[in-house]
Short mmCIF file of C-alpha atoms in Angstrom, two decimals:
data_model
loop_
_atom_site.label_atom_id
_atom_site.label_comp_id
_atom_site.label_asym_id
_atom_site.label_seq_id
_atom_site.Cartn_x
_atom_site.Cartn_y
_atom_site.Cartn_z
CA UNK A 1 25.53 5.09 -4.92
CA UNK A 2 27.86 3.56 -2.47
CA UNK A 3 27.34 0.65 -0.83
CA UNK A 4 26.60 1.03 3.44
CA UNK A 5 29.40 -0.01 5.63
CA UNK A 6 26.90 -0.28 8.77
CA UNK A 7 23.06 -0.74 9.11
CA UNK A 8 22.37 2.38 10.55
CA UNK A 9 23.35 3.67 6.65
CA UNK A 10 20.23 1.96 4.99
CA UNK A 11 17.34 4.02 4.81
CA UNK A 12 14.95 1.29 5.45
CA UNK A 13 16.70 0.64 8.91
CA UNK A 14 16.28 4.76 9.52
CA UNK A 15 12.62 4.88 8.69
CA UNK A 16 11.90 1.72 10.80
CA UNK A 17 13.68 3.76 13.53
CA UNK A 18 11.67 6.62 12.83
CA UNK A 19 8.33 4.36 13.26
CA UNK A 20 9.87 2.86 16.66
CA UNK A 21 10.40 7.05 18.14
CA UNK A 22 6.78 7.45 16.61
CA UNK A 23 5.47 4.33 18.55
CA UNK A 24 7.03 5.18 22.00
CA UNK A 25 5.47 8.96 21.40
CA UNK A 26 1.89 7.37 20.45
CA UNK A 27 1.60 4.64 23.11
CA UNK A 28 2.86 6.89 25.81
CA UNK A 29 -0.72 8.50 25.68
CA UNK A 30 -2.70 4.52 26.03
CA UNK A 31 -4.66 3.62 29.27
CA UNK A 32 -2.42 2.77 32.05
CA UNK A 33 -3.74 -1.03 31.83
CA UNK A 34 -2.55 -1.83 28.63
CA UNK A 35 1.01 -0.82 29.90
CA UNK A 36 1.76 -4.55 29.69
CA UNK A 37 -0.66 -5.35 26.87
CA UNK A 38 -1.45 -3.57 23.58
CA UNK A 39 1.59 -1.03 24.80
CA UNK A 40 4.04 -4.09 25.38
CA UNK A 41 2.79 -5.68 22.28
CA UNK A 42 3.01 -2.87 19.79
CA UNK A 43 6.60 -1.07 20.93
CA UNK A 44 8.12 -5.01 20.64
CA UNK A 45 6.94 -5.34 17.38
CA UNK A 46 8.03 -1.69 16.30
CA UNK A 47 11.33 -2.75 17.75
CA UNK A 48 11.72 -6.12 16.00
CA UNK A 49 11.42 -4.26 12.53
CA UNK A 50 14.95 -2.16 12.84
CA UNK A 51 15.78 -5.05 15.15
CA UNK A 52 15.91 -7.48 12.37
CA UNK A 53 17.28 -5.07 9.26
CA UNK A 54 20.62 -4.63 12.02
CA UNK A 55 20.88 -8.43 12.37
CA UNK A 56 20.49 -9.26 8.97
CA UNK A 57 23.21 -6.74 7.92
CA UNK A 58 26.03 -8.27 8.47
CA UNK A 59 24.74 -11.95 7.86
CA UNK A 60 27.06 -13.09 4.93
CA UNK A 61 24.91 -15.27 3.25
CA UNK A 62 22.34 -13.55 1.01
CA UNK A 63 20.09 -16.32 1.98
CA UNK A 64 20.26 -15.68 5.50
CA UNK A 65 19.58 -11.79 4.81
CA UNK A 66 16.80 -11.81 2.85
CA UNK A 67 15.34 -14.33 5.59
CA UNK A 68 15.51 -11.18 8.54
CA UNK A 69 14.15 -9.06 6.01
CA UNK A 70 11.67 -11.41 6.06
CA UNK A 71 10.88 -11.49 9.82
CA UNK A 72 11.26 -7.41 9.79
CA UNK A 73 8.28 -7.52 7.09
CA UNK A 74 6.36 -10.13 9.52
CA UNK A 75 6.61 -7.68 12.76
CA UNK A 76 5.32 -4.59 9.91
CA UNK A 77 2.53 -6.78 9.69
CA UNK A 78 2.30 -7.40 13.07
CA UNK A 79 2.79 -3.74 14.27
CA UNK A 80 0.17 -2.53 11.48
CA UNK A 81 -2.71 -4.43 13.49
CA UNK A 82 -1.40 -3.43 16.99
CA UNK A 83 -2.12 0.01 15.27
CA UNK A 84 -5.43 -0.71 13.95
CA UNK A 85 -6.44 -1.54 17.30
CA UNK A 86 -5.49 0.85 19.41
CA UNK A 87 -7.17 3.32 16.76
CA UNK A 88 -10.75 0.98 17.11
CA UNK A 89 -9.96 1.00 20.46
CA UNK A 90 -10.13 4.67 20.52
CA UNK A 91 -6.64 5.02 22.10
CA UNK A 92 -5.20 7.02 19.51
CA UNK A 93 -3.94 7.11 15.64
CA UNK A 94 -1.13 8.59 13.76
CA UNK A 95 -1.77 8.85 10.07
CA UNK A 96 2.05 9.70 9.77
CA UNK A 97 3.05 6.92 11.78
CA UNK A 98 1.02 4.47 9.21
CA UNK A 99 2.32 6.09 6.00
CA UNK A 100 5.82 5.57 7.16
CA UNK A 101 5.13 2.16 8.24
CA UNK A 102 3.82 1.54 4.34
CA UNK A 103 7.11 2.99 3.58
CA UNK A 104 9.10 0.91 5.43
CA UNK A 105 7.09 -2.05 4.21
CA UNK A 106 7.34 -1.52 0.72
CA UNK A 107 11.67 -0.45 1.79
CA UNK A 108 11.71 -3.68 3.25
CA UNK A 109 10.28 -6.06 -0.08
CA UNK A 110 12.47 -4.00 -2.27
CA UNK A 111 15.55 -4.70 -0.39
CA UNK A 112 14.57 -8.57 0.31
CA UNK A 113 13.81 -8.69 -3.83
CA UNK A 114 17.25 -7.16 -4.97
CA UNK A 115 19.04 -9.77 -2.47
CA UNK A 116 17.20 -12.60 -3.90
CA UNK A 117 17.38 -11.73 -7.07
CA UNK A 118 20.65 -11.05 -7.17
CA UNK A 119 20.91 -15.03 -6.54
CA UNK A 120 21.45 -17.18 -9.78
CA UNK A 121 18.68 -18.04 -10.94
CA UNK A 122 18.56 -22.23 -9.90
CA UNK A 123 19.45 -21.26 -6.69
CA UNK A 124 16.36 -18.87 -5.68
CA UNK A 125 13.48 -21.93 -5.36
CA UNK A 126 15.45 -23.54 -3.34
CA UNK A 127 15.23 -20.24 -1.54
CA UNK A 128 11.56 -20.09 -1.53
CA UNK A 129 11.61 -23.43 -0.14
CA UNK A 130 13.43 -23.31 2.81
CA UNK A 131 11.69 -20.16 3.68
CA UNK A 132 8.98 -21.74 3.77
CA UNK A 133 10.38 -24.43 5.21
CA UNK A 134 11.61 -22.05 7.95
CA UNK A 135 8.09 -20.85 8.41
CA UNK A 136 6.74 -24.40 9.37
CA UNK A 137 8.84 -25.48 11.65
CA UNK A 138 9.18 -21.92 13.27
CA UNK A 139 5.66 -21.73 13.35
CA UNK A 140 5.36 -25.23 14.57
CA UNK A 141 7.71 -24.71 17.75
CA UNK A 142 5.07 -22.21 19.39
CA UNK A 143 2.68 -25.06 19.19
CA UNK A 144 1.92 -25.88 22.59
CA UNK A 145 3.27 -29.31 23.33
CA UNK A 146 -0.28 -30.17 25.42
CA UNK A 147 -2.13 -30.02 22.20
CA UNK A 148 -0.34 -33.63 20.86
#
């Protein structure tokens, strides 16, 4: 198995592009007034996922990697319940679009795994901490500054 010279080589990146085709093809048949709602919200987050595999790519540090896998794995999430509503919603489902998206999930924690554990071993809670770390303070910069 050789090792991919550009992002568009890694499976995971080619499934998540699938999902983002699937997405446009899906959302192209929602209500005209959720053009700059549930429509918006879903193809960004479909984008994000392939988005954040390219980015990550050629980030030298494994750290720094696994941390956009990370975020690519948070917009799955996110793009998962943009799906479950527009199916409650009525709008639509795509039972192919949601067992690729499970693909590319479980694509996406393998890959983030084999980075970090490919870290020595001392140096992977100190990993887990600043991801979390990250997480706070990214989390805490959407806070609305009206609120303190």
């Amino acid at each position: 198995m050789s090792t991919a010279k550009t992002f568009e080589e890694l499976i995971v990146w080619q499934k998540a592009h699938t999902c983002v085709l699937m997405v446009y093809r899906l959302t192209a048949g929602f209500p005209r007034e959720e053009i700059y709602g549930l429509t918006a919200q879903l193809r960004r987050a479909s984008l994000s996922i392939p988005a954040n595999i390219a980015e990550g790519f050629k980030r030298r540090g494994r750290l720094d990697k696994a941390r956009f896998l990370n975020i690519a794995q948070g917009s799955a999430d996110e793009m998962r319940y943009f799906l479950r509503v527009g199916q409650d919603l009525e709008y639509g489902q795509d039972e192919a679009l949601l067992r690729m998206l499970e693909e590319v999930s479980k694509l996406l924690e393998a890959y983030r795994r084999s980075i970090v554990l490919s870290l020595p071993a001392a140096v992977r809670p100190v990993f887990f901490l600043l991801l979390s770390l990250w997480h706070f303070l990214d989390s805490a910069s959407q806070i609305p500054t009206s609120t303190f």
